[in-house]
Coordinates of C-alpha atoms in Angstrom, one line a residue:
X1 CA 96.4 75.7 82.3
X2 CA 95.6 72.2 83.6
X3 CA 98.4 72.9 86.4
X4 CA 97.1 76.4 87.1
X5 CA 93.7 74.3 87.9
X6 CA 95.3 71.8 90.2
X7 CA 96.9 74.7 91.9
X8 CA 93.8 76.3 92.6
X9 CA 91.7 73.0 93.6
X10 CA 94.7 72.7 96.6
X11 CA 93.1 73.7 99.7
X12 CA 92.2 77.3 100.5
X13 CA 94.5 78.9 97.3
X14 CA 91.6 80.3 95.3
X15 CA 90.2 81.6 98.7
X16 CA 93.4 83.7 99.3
X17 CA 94.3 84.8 95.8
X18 CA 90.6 85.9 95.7
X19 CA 90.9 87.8 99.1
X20 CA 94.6 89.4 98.4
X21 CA 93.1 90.7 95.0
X22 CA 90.2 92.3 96.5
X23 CA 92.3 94.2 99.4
X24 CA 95.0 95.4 97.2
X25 CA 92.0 96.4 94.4
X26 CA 92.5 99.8 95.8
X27 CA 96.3 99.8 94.7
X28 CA 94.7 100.5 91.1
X29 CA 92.5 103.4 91.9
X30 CA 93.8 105.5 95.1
X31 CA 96.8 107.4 93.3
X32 CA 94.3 108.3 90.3
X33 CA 91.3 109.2 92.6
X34 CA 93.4 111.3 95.2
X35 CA 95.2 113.4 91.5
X36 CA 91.2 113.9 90.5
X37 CA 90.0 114.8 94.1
X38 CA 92.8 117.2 95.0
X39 CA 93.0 119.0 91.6
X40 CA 88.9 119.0 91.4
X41 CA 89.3 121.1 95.3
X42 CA 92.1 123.0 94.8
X43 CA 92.2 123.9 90.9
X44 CA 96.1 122.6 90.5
X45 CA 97.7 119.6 89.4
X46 CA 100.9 120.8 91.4
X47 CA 99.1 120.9 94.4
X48 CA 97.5 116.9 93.2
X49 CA 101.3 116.1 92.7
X50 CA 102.3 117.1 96.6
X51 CA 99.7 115.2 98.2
X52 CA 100.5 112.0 95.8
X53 CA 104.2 112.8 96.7
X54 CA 103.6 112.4 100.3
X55 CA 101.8 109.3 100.1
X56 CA 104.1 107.7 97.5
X57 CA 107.0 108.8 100.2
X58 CA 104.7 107.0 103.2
X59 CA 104.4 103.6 101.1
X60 CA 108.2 103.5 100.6
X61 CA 109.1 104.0 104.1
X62 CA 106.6 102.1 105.5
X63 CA 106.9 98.7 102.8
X64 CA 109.7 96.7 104.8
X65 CA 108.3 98.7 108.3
X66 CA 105.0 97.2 108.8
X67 CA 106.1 94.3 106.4
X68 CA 108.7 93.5 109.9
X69 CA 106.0 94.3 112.7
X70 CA 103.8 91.6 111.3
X71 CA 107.0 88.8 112.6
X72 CA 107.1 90.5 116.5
X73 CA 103.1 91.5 116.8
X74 CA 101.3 88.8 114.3
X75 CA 99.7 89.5 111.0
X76 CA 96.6 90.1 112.0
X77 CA 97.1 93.0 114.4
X78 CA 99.2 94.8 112.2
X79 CA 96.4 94.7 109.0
X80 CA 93.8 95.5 111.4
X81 CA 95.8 98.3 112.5
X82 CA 97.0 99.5 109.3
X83 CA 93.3 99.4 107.7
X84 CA 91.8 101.2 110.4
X85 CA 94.3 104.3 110.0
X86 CA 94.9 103.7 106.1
X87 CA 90.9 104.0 105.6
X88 CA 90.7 107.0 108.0
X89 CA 92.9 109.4 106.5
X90 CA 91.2 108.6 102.9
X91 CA 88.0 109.1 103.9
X92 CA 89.1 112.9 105.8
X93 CA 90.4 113.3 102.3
X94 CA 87.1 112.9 100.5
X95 CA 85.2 114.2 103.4
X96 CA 87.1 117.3 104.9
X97 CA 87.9 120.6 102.8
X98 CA 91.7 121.2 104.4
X99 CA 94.1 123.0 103.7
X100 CA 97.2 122.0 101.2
X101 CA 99.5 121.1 104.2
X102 CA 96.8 118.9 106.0
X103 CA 96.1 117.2 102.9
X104 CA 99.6 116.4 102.6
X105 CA 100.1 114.9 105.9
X106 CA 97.0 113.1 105.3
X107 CA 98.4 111.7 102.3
X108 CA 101.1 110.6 104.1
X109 CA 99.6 108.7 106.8
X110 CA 97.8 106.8 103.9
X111 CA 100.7 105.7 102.5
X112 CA 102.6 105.0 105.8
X113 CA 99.2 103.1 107.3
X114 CA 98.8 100.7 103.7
X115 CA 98.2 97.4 105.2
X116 CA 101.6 95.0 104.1
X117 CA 99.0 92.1 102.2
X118 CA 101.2 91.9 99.7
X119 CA 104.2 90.9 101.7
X120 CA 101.7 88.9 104.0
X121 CA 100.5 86.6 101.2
X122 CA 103.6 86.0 99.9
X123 CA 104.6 84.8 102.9
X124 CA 102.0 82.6 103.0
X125 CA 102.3 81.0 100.7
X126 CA 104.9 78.8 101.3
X127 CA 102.8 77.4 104.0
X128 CA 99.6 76.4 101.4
X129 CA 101.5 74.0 98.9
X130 CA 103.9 71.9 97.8
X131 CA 107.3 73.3 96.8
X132 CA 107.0 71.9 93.4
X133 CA 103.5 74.1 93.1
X134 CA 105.3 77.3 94.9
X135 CA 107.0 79.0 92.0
X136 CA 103.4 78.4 89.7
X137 CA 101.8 80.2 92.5
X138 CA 104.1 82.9 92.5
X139 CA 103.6 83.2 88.7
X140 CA 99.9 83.3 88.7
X141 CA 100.0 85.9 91.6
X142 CA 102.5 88.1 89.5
X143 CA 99.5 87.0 86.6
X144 CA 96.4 87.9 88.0
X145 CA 97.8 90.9 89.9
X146 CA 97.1 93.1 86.0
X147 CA 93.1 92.3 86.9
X148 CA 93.9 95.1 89.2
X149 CA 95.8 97.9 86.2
X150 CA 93.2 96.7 84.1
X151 CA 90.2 97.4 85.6
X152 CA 90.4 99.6 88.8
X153 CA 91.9 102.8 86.7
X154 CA 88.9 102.0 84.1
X155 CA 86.6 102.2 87.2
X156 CA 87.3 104.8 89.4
X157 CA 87.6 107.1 86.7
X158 CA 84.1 106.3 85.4
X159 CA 83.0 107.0 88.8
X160 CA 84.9 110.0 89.3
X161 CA 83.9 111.4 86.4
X162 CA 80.2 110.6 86.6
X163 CA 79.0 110.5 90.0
X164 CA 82.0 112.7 92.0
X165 CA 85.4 112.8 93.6
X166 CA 84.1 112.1 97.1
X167 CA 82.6 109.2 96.0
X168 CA 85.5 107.7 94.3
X169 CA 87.2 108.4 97.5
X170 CA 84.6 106.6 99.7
X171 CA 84.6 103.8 97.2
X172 CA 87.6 103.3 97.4
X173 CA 87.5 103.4 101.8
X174 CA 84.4 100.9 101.4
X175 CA 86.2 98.4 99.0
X176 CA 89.4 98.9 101.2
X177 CA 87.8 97.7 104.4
X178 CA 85.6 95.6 102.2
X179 CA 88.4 93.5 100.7
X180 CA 91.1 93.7 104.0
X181 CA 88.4 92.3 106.6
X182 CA 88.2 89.7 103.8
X183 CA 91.7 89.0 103.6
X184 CA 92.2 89.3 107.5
X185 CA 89.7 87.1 108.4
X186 CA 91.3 84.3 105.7
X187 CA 91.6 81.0 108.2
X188 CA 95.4 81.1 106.4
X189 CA 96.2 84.6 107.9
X190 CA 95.2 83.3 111.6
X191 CA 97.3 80.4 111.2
X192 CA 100.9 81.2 110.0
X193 CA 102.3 83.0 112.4
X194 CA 105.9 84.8 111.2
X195 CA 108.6 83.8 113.6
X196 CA 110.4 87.3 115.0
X197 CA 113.9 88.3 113.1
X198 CA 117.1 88.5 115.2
X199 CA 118.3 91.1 112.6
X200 CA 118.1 94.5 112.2
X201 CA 116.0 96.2 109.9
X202 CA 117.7 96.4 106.2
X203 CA 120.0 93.1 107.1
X204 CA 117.9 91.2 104.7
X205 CA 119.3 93.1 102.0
X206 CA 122.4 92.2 102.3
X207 CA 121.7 88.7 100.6
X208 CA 122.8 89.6 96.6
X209 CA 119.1 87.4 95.6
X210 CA 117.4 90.3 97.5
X211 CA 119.6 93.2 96.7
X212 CA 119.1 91.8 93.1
X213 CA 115.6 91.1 93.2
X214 CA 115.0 94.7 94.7
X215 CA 117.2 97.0 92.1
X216 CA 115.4 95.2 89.1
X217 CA 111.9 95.4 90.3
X218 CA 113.3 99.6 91.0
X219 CA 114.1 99.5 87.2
X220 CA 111.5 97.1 85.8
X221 CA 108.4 99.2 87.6
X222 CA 110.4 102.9 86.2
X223 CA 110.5 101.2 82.8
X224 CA 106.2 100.2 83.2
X225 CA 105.6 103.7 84.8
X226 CA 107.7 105.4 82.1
X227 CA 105.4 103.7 79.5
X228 CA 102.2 104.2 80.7
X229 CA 103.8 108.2 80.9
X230 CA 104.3 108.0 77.3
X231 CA 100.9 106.5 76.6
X232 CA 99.2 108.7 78.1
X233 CA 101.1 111.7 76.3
X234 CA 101.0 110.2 73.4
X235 CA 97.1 109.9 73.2
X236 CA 95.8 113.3 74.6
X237 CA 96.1 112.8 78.3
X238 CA 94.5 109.0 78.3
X239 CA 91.7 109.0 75.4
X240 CA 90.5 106.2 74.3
X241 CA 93.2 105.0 73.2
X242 CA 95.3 105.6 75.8
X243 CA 92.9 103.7 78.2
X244 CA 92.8 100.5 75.4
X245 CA 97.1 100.6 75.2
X246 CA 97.9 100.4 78.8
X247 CA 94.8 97.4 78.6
X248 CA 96.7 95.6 75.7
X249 CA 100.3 96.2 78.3
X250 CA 98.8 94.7 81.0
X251 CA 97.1 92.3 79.0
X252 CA 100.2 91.2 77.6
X253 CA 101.8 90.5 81.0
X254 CA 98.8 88.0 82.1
X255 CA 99.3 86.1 79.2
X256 CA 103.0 86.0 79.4
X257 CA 102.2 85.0 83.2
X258 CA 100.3 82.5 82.4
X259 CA 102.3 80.8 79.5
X260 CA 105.6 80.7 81.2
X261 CA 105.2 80.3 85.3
X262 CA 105.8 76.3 85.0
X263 CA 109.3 77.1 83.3
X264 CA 111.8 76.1 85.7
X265 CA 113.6 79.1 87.2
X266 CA 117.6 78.6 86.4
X267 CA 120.5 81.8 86.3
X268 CA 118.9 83.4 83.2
X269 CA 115.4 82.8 83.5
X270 CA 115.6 86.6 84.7
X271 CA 118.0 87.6 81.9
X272 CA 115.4 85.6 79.0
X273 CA 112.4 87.3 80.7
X274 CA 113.9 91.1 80.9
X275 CA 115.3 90.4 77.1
X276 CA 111.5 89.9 76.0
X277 CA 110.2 93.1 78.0
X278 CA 113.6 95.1 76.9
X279 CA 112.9 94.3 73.0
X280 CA 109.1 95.4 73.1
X281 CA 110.2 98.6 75.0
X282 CA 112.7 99.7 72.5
X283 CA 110.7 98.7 69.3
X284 CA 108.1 101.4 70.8
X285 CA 110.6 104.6 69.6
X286 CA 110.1 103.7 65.9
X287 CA 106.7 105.0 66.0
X288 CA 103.7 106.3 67.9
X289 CA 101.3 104.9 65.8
X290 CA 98.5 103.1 67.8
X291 CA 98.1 99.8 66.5
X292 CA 102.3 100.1 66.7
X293 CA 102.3 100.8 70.4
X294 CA 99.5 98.0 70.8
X295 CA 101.8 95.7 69.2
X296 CA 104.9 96.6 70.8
X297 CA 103.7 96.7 74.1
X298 CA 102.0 93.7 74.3
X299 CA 105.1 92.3 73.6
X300 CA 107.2 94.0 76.2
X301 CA 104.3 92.8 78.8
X302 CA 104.9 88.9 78.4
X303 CA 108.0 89.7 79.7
X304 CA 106.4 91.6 83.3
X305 CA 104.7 89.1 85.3
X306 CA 107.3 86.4 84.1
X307 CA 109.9 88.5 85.6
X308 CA 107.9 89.3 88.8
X309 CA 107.8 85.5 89.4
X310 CA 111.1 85.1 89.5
X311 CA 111.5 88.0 91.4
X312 CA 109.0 86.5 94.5
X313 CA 110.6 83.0 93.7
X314 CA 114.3 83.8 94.3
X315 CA 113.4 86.4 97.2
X316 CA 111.3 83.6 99.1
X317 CA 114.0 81.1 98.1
X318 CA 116.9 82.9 99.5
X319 CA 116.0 84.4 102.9
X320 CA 114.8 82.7 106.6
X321 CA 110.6 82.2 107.3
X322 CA 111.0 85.1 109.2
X323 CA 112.6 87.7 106.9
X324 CA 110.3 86.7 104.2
X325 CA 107.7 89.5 104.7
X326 CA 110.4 91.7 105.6
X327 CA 112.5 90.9 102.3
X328 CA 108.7 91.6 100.0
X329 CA 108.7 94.7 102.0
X330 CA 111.8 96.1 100.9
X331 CA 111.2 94.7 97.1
X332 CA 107.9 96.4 97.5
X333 CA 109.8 99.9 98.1
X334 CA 111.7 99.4 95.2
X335 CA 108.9 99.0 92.8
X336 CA 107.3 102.4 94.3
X337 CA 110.7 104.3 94.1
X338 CA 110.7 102.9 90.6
X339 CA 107.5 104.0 89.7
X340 CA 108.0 107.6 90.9
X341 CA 111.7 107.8 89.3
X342 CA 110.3 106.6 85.8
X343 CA 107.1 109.0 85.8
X344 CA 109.2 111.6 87.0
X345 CA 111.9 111.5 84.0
X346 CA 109.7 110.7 81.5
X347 CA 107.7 113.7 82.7
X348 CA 111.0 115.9 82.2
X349 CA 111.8 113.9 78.9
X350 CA 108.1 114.6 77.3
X351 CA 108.6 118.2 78.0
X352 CA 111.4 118.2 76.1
X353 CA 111.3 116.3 73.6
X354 CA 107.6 115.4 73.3
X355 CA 106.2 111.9 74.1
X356 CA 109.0 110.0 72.2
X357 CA 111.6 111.0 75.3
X358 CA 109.1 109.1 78.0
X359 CA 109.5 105.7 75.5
X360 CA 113.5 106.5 75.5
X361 CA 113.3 106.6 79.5
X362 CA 111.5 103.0 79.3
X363 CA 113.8 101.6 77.1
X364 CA 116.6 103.0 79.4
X365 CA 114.9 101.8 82.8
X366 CA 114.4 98.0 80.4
X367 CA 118.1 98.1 79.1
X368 CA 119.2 98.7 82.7
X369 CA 117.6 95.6 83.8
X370 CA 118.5 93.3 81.7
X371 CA 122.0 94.0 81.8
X372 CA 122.3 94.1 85.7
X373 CA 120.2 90.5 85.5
X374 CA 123.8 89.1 82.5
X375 CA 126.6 90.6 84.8
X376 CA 124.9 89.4 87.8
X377 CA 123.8 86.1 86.7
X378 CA 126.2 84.3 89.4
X379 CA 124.0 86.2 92.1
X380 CA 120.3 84.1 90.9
X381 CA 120.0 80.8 92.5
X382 CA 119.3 77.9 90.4
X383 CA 115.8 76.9 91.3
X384 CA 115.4 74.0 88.7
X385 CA 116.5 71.0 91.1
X386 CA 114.8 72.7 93.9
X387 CA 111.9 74.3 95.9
X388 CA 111.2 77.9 96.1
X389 CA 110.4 77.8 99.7
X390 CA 112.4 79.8 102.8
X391 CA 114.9 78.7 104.5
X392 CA 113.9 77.1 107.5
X393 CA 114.2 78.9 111.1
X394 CA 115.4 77.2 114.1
X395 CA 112.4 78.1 115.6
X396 CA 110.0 74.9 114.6
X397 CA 106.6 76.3 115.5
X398 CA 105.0 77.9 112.3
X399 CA 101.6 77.6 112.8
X400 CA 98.9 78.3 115.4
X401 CA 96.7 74.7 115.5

C-alpha cells in the first residue's frame, strides 16, 4: 500500500483517477435505470430489453470510433461533443413519453455519443509517471474501477425505487455532465495531445497483445456478466442477498487489485490471474447456498482487476502513442460484446435448467480464458525487465506547453 501512496502523491494522479471515476460513475447506473424507466412506461421487460439492446449495440460500435477521433480532433473536443449528445438523448428518455421505436434510437445515440474517458485516461497515463509506476497505475485503475459496481447499482435503484424513474434518469444526466466537465477540464486532458494514426481503423488489432488482450476481456466480462445473471436468479431477482453477493464479487476484485498490481507482469501473469478467477467460478456449481457463493466468488474476484491490469499493461505496452486510445477502444467493445453474450446465455441457460445453467456459462466463459491465455502464452510480452509504456511515434511533440 506504501507504493499505491507514492503513486498517488505523483503529481496530478489522485486528481485524474478521482475525475475518470466520477465521469464513468454513470457506467454503473444507466443500463439499470433505462430497464426500470422503460419497463415502469411501457409495462414490458421485452420492450426494457430493446432499448438496452440498442444502446449496448451504440457503445460497441462507437468504443474504438470516438476512441480514434480523439488522435485527428483532440480529446477535448471529442468529450465535449460526446457529453453534450450522450446527456441529451438520456434526458429525452426520462423527460419525453415516445414511442417504442424513438426510444430505441434514443438509446442508441446514447450508447454511440458515450464519451471515450476510459480510453482517454488510459492513454494518459503514460504521460503522468514513471514507467516503473505505470503498470501499479493500471492495477489500481482496474482496482478502484469496482467503487463504481459497488455502489452506483446500490444507488440508482434506491432512487428509482423511492423517489422515481425520471429522476434516476436526470441523476444520472446531472452526475454525467457533473463528473465529464470534471474530467474535461483535468489540466492532464488539455495537455497530452494524441498524435493522428496513419492506419486504418481495426489495424491495431492486428498486433496478437491486442487481439489477445481483446478476446479475453470478451470472455472474462461474459464470464462476470454470467455471474451476476446467476446471482440475481439465484436470490429472487436481486434480494438482499443478491445485492450483498455481487458486493462480496466486486469486493473480491479490489482486493485482488490491490494485493497483486506491483507483481511484475511476465508470459503467465495472465494465465496465474485467469487460473484464480477460473477456480472460484467453477467451485460456484457445487452449490447455491449463500454464504457458498459469497465464498466462491470472492475468490473468483481477486482474479478480475489483476487480469484487467495486465490486460491495459500489455495493450499500452504493445502499440504506438497514437493507437493507444484507439487499441482501449476496441478492448472496450469486447468487454461490452462480452457482457451482452454472457447475460444472454445464461439467460437461455436459467430457463432451462434453472439458475445452476447461468454458473455453467461462467465457468465456460472462465475456462475459455484461461486456456486461450496457456496456448497463447508466446503472444504476452514479458514486461518484467521493462516499462509498460507505448511505443514511441516519430512524431516528437506530445504535449501542448
Amino acid at each position: 500500500m506504501a507504493g499505491y501512496g507514492d503513486l498517488l502523491r505523483t503529481p496530478g494522479v489522485g486528481r485524474i483517477i478521482a475525475a475518470q471515476l466520477t465521469a464513468r460513475f454513470p457506467n454503473g447506473m444507466t443500463s439499470l435505470a433505462i430497464l426500470l424507466h422503460i419497463e415502469h412506461v411501457t409495462g414490458s421487460y421485452g420492450a426494457a430489453g430493446l432499448v438496452l439492446a440498442a444502446t449496448s449495440i451504440g457503445q460497441a460500435v462507437a468504443g474504438p470510433v470516438t476512441s480514434r477521433w480523439m488522435g485527428r480532433w483532440g480529446m477535448r473536443r471529442v468529450l465535449t461533443a460526446t457529453l453534450a449528445v450522450c446527456a441529451a438523448s438520456l434526458a429525452a428518455i426520462a423527460v419525453f413519453s415516445l414511442p417504442l421505436p424513438v426510444y430505441m434510437v434514443l438509446g442508441l445515440i446514447c450508447g454511440l455519443a458515450t464519451p471515450p474517458v476510459q480510453s482517454a485516461v488510459r492513454t494518459i497515463y503514460p504521460k503522468m509517471v514513471t514507467s516503473k509506476q505505470l503498470t501499479p497505475l493500471f492495477s489500481l485503475d482496474a482496482s478502484l474501477q469496482e467503487i463504481i459496481w459497488i455502489f452506483a447499482p446500490v444507488l440508482i435503484t434506491v432512487v428509482a425505487t423511492q423517489a422515481g424513474t425520471v429522476p434516476a434518469l436526470l441523476l444520472i444526466v446531472t452526475t454525467l455532465l457533473g463528473g465529464g466537465a470534471w474530467f474535461i477540464l483535468s489540466p492532464e486532458v488539455g495537455r497530452v495531445r494524441i498524435p493522428r494514426s496513419r492506419r486504418r481503423l481495426g489495424r491495431v488489432l492486428a498486433r496478437p497483445p491486442v487481439l489477445l488482450a481483446t478476446i479475453i476481456g470478451f470472455l472474462l466480462i461474459g464470464g462476470c456478466a454470467a455471474v451476476e445473471a446467476g446471482v440475481v436468479a439465484t436470490f429472487d431477482h436481486g434480494g438482499l442477498e443478491a445485492g450483498l453477493v455481487l458486493g462480496v464479487f466486486a469486493v473480491g476484485s479490489l482486493a485482488g487489485g490491490l494485493a497483486f498490481g506491483h507483481l511484475p507482469i511476465g508470459r503467465w501473469a495472465m494465465a496465474r490471474r485467469l487460473a484464480i478467477f477460473s477456480v472460484g467460478i467453477a467451485l460456484t456449481v457445487v452449490s447455491l447456498n449463500v454464504w457458498w457463493l459469497g465464498g466462491t466468488l470472492l475468490l473468483a474476484g481477486a482474479g478480475i482487476a489483476p487480469a484487467l491490469a495486465v490486460i491495459y499493461a500489455m495493450t499500452s505496452a504493445s502499440v504506438k502513442f497514437s493507437d493507444t486510445a484507439e487499441a482501449f477502444g476496441w478492448i472496450g467493445t469486447g468487454q461490452l460484446i462480452g457482457a451482452a453474450a454472457g447475460s444472454a446465455i445464461a439467460g437461455f441457460l436459467i430457463d432451462d435448467i434453472g439458475p445452476t445453467g447461468a454458473y455453467v456459462a461462467a465457468a465456460g466463459f472462465a475456462v475459455a480464458s484461461l486456456a486461450v491465455a496457456i496456448a497463447f502464452v508466446r503472444g504476452f510480452p514479458d514486461l518484467r525487465d521493462r516499462d509498460a509504456s507505448p511505443i514511441p511515434d516519430t512524431e516528437p511533440v506530445h504535449t501542448i506547453g
